[in-house]
CSV table of C-alpha atoms in Angstrom, one decimal:
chain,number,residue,atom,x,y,z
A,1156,UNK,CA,80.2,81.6,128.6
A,1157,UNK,CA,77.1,80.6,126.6
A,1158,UNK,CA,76.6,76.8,128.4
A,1159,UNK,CA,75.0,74.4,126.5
A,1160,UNK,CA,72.6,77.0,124.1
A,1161,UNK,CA,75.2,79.1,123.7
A,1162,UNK,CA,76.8,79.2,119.9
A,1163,UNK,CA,80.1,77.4,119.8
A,1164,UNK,CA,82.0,80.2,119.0
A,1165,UNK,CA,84.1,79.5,115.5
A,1166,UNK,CA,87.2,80.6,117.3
A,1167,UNK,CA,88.9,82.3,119.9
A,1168,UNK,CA,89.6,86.1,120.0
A,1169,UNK,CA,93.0,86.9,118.8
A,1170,UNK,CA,92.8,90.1,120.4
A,1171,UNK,CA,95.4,90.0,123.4
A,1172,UNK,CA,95.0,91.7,126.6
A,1173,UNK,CA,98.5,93.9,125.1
A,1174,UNK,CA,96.3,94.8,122.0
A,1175,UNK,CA,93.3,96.7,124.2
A,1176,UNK,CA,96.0,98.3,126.3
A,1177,UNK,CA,97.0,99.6,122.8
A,1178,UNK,CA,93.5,100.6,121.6
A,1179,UNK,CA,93.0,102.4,125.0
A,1180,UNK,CA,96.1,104.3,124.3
A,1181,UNK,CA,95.4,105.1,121.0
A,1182,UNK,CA,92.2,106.1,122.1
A,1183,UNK,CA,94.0,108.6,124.1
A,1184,UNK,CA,96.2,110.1,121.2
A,1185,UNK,CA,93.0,110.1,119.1
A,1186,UNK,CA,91.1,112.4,121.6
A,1187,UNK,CA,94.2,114.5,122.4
A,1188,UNK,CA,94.6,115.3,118.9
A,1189,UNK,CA,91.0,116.1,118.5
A,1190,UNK,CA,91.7,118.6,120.9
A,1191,UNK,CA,94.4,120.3,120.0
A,1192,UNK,CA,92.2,120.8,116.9
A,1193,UNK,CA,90.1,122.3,118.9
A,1194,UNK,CA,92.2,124.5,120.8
A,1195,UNK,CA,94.2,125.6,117.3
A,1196,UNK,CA,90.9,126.5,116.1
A,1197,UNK,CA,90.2,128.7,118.9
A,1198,UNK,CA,93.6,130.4,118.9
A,1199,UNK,CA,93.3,131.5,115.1
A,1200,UNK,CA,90.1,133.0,116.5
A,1201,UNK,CA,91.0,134.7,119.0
A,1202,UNK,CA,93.5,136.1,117.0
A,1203,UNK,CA,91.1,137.5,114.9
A,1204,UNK,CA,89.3,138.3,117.4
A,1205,UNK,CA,92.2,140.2,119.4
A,1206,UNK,CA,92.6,142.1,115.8
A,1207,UNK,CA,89.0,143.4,115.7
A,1208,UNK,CA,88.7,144.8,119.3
A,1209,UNK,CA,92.1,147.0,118.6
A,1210,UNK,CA,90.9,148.4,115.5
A,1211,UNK,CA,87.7,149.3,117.6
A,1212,UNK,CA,89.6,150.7,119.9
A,1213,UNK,CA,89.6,148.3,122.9
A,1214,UNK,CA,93.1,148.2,124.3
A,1215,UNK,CA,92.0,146.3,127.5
A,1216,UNK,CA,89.2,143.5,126.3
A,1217,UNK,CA,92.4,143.2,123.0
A,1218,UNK,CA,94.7,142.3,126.5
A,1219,UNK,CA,92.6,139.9,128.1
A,1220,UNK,CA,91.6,137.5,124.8
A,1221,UNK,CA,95.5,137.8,124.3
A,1222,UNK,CA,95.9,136.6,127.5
A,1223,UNK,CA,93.2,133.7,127.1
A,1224,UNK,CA,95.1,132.9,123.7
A,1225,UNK,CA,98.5,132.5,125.7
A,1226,UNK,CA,96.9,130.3,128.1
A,1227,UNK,CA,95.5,127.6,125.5
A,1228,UNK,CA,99.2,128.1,123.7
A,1229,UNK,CA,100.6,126.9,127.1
A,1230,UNK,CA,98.0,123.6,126.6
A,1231,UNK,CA,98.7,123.2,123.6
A,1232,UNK,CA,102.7,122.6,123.8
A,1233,UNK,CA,101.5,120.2,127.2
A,1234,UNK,CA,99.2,118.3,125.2
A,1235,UNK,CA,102.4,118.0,122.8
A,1236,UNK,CA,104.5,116.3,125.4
A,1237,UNK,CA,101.6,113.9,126.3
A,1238,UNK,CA,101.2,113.2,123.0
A,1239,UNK,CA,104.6,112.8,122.8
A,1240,UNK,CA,104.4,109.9,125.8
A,1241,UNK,CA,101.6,108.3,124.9
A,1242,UNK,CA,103.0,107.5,121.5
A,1243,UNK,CA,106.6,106.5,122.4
A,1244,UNK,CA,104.7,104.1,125.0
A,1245,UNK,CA,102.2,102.3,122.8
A,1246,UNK,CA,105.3,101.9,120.0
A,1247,UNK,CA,107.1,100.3,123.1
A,1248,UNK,CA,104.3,97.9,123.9
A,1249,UNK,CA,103.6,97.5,119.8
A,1250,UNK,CA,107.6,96.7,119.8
A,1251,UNK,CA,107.5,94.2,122.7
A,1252,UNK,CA,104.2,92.3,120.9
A,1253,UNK,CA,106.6,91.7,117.9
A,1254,UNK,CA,110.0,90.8,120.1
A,1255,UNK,CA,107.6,88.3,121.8
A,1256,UNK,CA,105.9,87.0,117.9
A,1257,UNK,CA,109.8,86.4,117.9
A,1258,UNK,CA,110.4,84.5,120.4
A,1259,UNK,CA,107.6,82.5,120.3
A,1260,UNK,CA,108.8,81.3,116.9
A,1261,UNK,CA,111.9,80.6,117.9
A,1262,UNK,CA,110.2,78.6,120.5
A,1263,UNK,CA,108.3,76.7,118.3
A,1264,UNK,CA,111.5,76.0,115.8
A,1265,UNK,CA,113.7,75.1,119.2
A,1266,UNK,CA,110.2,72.6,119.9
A,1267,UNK,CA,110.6,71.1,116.3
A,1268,UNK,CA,114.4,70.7,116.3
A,1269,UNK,CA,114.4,68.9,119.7
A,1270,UNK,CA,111.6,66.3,118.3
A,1271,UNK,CA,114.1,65.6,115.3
A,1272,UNK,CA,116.5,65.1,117.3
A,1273,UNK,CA,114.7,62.7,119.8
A,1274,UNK,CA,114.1,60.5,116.4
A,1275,UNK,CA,117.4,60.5,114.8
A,1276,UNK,CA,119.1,58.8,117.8
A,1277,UNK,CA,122.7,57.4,116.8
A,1278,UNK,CA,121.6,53.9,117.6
A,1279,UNK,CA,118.6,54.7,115.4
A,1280,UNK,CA,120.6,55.3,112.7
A,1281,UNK,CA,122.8,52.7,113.3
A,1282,UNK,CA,120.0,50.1,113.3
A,1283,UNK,CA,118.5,52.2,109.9
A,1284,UNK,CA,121.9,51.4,108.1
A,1285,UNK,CA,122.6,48.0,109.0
A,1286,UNK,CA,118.8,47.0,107.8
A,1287,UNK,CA,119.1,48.3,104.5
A,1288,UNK,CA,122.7,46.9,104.1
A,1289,UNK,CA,121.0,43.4,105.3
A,1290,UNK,CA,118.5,44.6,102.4
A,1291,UNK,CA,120.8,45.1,99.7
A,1292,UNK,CA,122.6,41.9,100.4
A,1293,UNK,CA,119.4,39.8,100.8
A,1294,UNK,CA,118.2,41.7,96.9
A,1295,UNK,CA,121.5,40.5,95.6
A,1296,UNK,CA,120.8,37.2,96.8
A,1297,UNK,CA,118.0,36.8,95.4
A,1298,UNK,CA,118.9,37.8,91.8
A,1299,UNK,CA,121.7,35.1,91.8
A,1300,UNK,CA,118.7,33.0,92.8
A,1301,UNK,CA,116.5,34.1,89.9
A,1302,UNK,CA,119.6,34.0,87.6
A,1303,UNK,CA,120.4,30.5,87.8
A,1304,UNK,CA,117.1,29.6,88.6
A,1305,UNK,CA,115.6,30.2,84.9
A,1306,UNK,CA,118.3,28.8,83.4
A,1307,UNK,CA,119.7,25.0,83.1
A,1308,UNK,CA,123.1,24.9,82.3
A,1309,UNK,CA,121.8,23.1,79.0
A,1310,UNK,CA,119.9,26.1,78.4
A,1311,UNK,CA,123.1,28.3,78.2
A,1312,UNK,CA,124.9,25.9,76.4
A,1313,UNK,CA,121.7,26.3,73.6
A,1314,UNK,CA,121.9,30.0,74.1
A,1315,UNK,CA,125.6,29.6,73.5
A,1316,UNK,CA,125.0,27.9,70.2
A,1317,UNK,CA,122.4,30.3,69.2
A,1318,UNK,CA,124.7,33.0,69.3
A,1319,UNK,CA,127.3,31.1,67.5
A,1320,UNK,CA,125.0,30.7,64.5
A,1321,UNK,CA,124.0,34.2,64.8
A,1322,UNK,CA,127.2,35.5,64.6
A,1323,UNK,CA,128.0,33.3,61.4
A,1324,UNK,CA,125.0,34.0,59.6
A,1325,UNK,CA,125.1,37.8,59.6
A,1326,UNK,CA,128.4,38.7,59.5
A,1327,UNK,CA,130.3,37.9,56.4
A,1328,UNK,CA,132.4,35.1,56.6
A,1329,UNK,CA,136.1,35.8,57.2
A,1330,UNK,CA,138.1,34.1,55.3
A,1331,UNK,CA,141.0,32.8,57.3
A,1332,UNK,CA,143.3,32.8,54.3
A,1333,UNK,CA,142.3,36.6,54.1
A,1334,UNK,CA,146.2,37.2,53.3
A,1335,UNK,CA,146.4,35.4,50.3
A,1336,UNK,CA,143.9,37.5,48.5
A,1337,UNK,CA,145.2,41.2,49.4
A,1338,UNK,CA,147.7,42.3,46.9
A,1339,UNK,CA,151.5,42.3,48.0
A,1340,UNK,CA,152.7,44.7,50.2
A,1341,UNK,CA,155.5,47.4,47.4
A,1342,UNK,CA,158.7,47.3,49.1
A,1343,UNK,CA,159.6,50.5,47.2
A,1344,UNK,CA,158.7,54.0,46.8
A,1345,UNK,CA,156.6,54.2,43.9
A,1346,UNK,CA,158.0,56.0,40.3
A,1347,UNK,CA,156.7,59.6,40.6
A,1348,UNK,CA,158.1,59.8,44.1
A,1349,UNK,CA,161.2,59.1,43.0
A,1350,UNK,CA,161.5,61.7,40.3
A,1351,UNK,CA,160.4,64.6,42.5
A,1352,UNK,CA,163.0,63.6,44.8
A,1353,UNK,CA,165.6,63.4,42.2
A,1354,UNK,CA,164.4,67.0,40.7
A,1355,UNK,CA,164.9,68.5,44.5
A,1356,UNK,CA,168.5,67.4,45.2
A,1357,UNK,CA,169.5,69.0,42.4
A,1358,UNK,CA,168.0,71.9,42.9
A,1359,UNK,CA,169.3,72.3,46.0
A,1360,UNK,CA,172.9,71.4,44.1
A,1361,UNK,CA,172.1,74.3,42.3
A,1362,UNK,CA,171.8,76.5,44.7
A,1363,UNK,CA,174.9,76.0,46.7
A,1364,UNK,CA,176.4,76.5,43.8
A,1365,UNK,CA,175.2,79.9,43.6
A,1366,UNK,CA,175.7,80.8,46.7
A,1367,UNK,CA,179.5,79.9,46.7
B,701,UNK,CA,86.2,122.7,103.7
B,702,UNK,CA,85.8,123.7,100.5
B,703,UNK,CA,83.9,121.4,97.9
B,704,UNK,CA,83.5,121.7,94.3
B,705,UNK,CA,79.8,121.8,93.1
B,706,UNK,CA,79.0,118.5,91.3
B,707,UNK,CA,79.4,117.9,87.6
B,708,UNK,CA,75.5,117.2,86.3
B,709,UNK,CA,75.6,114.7,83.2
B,710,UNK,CA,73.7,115.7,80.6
B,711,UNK,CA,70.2,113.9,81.3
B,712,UNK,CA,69.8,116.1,84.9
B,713,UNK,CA,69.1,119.1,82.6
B,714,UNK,CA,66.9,116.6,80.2
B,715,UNK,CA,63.0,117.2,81.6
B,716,UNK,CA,62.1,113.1,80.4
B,717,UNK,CA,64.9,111.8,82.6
B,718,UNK,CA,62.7,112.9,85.1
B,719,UNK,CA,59.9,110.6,83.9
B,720,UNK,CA,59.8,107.0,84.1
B,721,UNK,CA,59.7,105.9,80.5
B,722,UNK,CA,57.5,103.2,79.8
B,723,UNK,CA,59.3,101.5,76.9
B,724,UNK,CA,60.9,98.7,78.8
B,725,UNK,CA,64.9,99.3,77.0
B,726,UNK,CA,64.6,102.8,77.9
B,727,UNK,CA,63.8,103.1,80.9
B,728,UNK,CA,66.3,100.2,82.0
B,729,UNK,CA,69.0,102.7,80.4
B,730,UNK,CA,67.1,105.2,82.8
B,731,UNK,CA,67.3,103.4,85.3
B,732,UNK,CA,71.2,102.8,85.1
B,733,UNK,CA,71.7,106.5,84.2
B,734,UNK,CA,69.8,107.2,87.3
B,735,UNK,CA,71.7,104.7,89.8
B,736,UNK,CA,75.1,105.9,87.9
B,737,UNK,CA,74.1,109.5,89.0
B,738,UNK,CA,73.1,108.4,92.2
B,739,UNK,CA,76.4,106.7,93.1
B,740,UNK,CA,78.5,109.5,91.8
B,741,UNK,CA,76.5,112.3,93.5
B,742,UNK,CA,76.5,110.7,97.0
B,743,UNK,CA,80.9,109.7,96.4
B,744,UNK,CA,80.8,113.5,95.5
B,745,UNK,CA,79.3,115.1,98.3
B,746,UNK,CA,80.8,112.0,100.5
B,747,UNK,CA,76.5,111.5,101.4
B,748,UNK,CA,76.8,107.7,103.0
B,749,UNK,CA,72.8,108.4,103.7
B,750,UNK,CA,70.5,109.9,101.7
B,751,UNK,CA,66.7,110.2,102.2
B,752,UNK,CA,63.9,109.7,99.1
B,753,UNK,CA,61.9,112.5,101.3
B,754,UNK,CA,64.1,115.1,101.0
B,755,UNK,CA,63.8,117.5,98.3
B,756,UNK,CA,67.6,117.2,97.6
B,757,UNK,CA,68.7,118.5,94.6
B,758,UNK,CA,69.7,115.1,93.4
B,759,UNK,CA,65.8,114.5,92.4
B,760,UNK,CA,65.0,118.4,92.0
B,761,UNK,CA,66.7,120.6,89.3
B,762,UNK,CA,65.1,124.0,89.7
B,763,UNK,CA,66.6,124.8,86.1
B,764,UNK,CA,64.1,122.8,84.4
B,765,UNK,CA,61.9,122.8,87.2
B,766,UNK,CA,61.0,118.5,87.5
B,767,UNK,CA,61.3,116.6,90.1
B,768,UNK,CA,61.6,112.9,90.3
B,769,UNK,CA,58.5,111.7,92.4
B,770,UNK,CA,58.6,109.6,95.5
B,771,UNK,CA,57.5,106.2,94.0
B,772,UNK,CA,60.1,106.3,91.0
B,773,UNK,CA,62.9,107.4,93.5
B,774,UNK,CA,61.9,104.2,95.8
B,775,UNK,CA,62.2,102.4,92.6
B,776,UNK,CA,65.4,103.5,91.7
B,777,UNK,CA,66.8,102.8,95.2
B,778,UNK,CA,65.5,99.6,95.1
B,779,UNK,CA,67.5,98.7,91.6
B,780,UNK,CA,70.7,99.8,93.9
B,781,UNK,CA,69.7,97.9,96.6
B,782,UNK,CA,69.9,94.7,94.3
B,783,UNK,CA,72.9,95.6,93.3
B,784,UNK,CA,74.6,95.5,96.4
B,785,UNK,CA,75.0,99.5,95.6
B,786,UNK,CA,72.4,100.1,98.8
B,787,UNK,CA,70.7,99.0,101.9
B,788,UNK,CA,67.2,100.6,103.1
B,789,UNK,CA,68.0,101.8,106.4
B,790,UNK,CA,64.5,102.9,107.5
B,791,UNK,CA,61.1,101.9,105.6
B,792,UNK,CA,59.1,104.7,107.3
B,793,UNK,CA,62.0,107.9,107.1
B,794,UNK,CA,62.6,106.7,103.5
B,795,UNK,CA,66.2,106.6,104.3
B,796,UNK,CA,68.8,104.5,102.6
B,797,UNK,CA,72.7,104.2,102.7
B,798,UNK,CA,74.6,104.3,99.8
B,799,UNK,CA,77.4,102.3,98.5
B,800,UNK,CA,79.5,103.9,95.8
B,801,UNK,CA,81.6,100.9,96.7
B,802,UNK,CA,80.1,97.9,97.9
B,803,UNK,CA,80.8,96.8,100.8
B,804,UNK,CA,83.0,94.1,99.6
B,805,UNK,CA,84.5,96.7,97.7
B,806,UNK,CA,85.4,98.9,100.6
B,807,UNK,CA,86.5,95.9,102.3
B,808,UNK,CA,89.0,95.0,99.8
B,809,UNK,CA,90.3,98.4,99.5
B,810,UNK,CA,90.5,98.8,103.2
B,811,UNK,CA,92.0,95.5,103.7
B,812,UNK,CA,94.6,95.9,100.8
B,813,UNK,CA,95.8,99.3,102.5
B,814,UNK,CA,96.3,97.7,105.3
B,815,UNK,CA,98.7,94.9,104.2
B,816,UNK,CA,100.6,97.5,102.2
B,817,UNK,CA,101.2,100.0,105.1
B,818,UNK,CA,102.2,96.8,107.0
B,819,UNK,CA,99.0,97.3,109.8
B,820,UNK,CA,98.5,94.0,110.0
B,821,UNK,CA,98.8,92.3,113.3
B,822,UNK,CA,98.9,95.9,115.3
B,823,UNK,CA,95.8,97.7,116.6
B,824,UNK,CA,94.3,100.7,115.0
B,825,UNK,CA,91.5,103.0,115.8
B,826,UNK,CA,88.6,104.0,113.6
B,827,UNK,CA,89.4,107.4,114.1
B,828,UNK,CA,92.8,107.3,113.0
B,829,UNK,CA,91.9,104.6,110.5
B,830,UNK,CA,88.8,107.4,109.7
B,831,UNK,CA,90.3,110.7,110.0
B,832,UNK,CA,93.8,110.3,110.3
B,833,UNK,CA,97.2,112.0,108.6
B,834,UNK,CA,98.1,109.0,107.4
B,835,UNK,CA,94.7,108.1,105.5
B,836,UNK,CA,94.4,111.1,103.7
B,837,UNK,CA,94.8,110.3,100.8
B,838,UNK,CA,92.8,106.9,100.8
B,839,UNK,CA,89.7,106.7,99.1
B,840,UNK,CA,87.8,105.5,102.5
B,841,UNK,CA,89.1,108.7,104.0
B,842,UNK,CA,85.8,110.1,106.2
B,843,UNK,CA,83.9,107.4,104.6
B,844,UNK,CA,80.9,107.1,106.9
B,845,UNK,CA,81.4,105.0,110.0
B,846,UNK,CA,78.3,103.2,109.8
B,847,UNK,CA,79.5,101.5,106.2
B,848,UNK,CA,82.9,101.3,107.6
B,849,UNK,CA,81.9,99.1,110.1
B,850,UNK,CA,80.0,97.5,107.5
B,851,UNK,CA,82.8,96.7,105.8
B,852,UNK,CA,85.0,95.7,108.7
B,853,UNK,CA,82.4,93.4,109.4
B,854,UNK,CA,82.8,91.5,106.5
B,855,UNK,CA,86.6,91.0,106.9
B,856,UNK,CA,86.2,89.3,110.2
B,857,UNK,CA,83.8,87.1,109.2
B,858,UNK,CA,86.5,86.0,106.7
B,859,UNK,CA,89.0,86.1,110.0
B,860,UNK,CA,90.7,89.4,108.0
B,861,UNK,CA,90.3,91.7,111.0
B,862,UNK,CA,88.7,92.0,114.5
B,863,UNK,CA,86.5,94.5,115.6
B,864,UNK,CA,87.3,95.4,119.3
B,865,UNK,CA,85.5,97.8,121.5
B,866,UNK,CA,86.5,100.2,124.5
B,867,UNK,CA,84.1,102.9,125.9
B,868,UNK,CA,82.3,102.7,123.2
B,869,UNK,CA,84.6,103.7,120.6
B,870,UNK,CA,86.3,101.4,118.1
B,871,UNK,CA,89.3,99.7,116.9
B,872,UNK,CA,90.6,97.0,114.4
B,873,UNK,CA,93.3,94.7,114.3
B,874,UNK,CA,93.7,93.0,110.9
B,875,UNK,CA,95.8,89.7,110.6
């Protein structure tokens, strides 16, 4: 509503038609308990009331507010069940607003899982991998391209060389006749080793000796 | 209901408080002495309204026997109304509310009660929400509906809540 000079309303209500069937029953409960405030009130007057005409001495009027009090204790205990209704029905409808929240996200995730799907079709994917494997083999073409295209074979006989001198002229030269300059090999055990041994297979001598 | 008689400070039994000083730094600590009083008299009593005609003890103490007069009790509720503390309801009656909180205050605290009891996304009524067992012991507890609404008003302009309407009595659904 509104036409043309109306506002443009910033956005539409949330409120459901579910959500006033809940406020009017809430409404309810509200004025059922005010109510029975009401009525409890009047009982614990009554009571006092009841109290006040016996001590007076007025057996019969004593009776009849009695009486009255009984009544509103009978409404009382039926408000109690309507109460009791009331609320078990607006937790049903509050219980069916969330099963339904549910259900409409599931909707919306089934929605999003089906759109996915109608992408990644198997001849999609198909077509995915044997582009990028076209890819990778076109990139290795083109470094063999690049890699022999920088460089003459002249140029990597000059690189070549380059290393060659490189390799002379900061590593010490080795000698090829490194063999002649390293002292001989000894082809025996050297003197002290020899006592020591000596000392120990007599000792051992010794102890058989003993032993015997 | 019982309700405990409110705690005086000092300066309600102090005859120049009464006075508008004229020494510009004392009466600006009058001044916020006065709206502090204010504030805490009217969350005492749980007085949403209160009216600069009325010989209320608030402006009155018999004790000492001063009273603040009309023009600086206009004044003062005009220092709360800038502060967000008030709003003049009525030029001619002299009537104002009062916000202990403001009313982005109350909105916050009503709000954040509301996301912690989990009431967001279900209907509630203002009288439950008002009067209610289960909002005892909340600080808007019988706040005045008028600043309620106040406040719920301001939470649905920031899309917090929506106010809904049936016979003439109200109820909120936050999101």
């Amino acid at each position: 509503m509104g036409g043309i000079f109306g506002k443009s309303k910033k956005q539409p209500s949330r409120v459901t038609e579910q959500d006033k069937a809940v406020l009017q029953l809430k409404q309810q409960r509200d004025k059922i308990k005010q109510y029975q405030k009401r009525i409890e009130q009047s009982l614990e007057k009554d009571r006092a009331l009841a109290i006040q005409c016996l001590n007076k001495g007025q057996r019969e009027r004593a009776k009849l507010i009695l009486r009255k009090k009984k009544y509103q204790e009978n409404l009382l205990a039926t408000t109690d069940k309507e109460l009791e209704t009331l609320e078990k029905l607006t937790s049903d409808l509050e219980f069916s607003q969330v099963q339904q929240q549910v259900i409409d996200g599931l909707k919306v995730g089934n929605e999003a899982l089906k759109k996915i799907h109608e992408v990644l079709t198997i001849e999609e994917v198909e077509r995915i991998m044997d582009e990028s494997r076209e890819g990778v083999e076109k990139q290795q073409e083109i470094d063999t391209l690049i890699a022999s295209g920088i460089l003459s074979s002249e140029d990597e006989d000059a690189v070549a060389a380059e290393l060659e001198e490189l390799v002379a002229s900061t590593l010490p030269a080795i000698d090829e006749d490194i063999d002649e300059k390293l002292p001989e090999i000894p082809t025996e055990e050297p003197e002290i080793e020899k006592k020591k041994k000596k000392e120990k297979e007599r000792h051992q001598e010794e102890r058989v000796a003993l032993e015997a | 209901m019982t309700e405990s008689e409110f705690d005086f400070p000092w300066e309600y039994n102090f005859p120049p408080f009464f006075t508008i000083q004229k020494h510009a730094e004392t009466r600006k600590q009058q001044f916020l002495r006065w709206k502090e009083l204010i504030l805490a008299y009217a969350k005492h009593k749980n007085q949403a309204i209160i009216n600069i005609n009325d010989e209320s003890e608030l402006f009155h103490n018999n004790k000492i026997n001063r009273t603040l007069d009309r023009e600086s009790r206009e004044m003062i509720l005009n220092e709360l109304c800038n502060s967000s503390n008030a709003a003049r309801v009525n030029k001619n009656t002299g009537t104002y509310e009062i916000y202990w909180l403001t009313i982005e205050e109350w909105s916050n605290v009503i709000y954040t009660y509301a996301l912690n009891s989990g009431m967001t996304n279900s209907v509630l009524t203002f009288f439950e929400l008002l009067n209610g067992d289960d909002s005892k012991d909340q600080e808007f507890h019988q706040l005045n509906e008028q600043v309620f609404m106040k406040a719920l008003k301001h939470l649905e302009t920031k899309g917090k809540c929506e106010i809904m309407e049936i016979d003439g009595s109200f109820g909120v659904k936050f999101f």
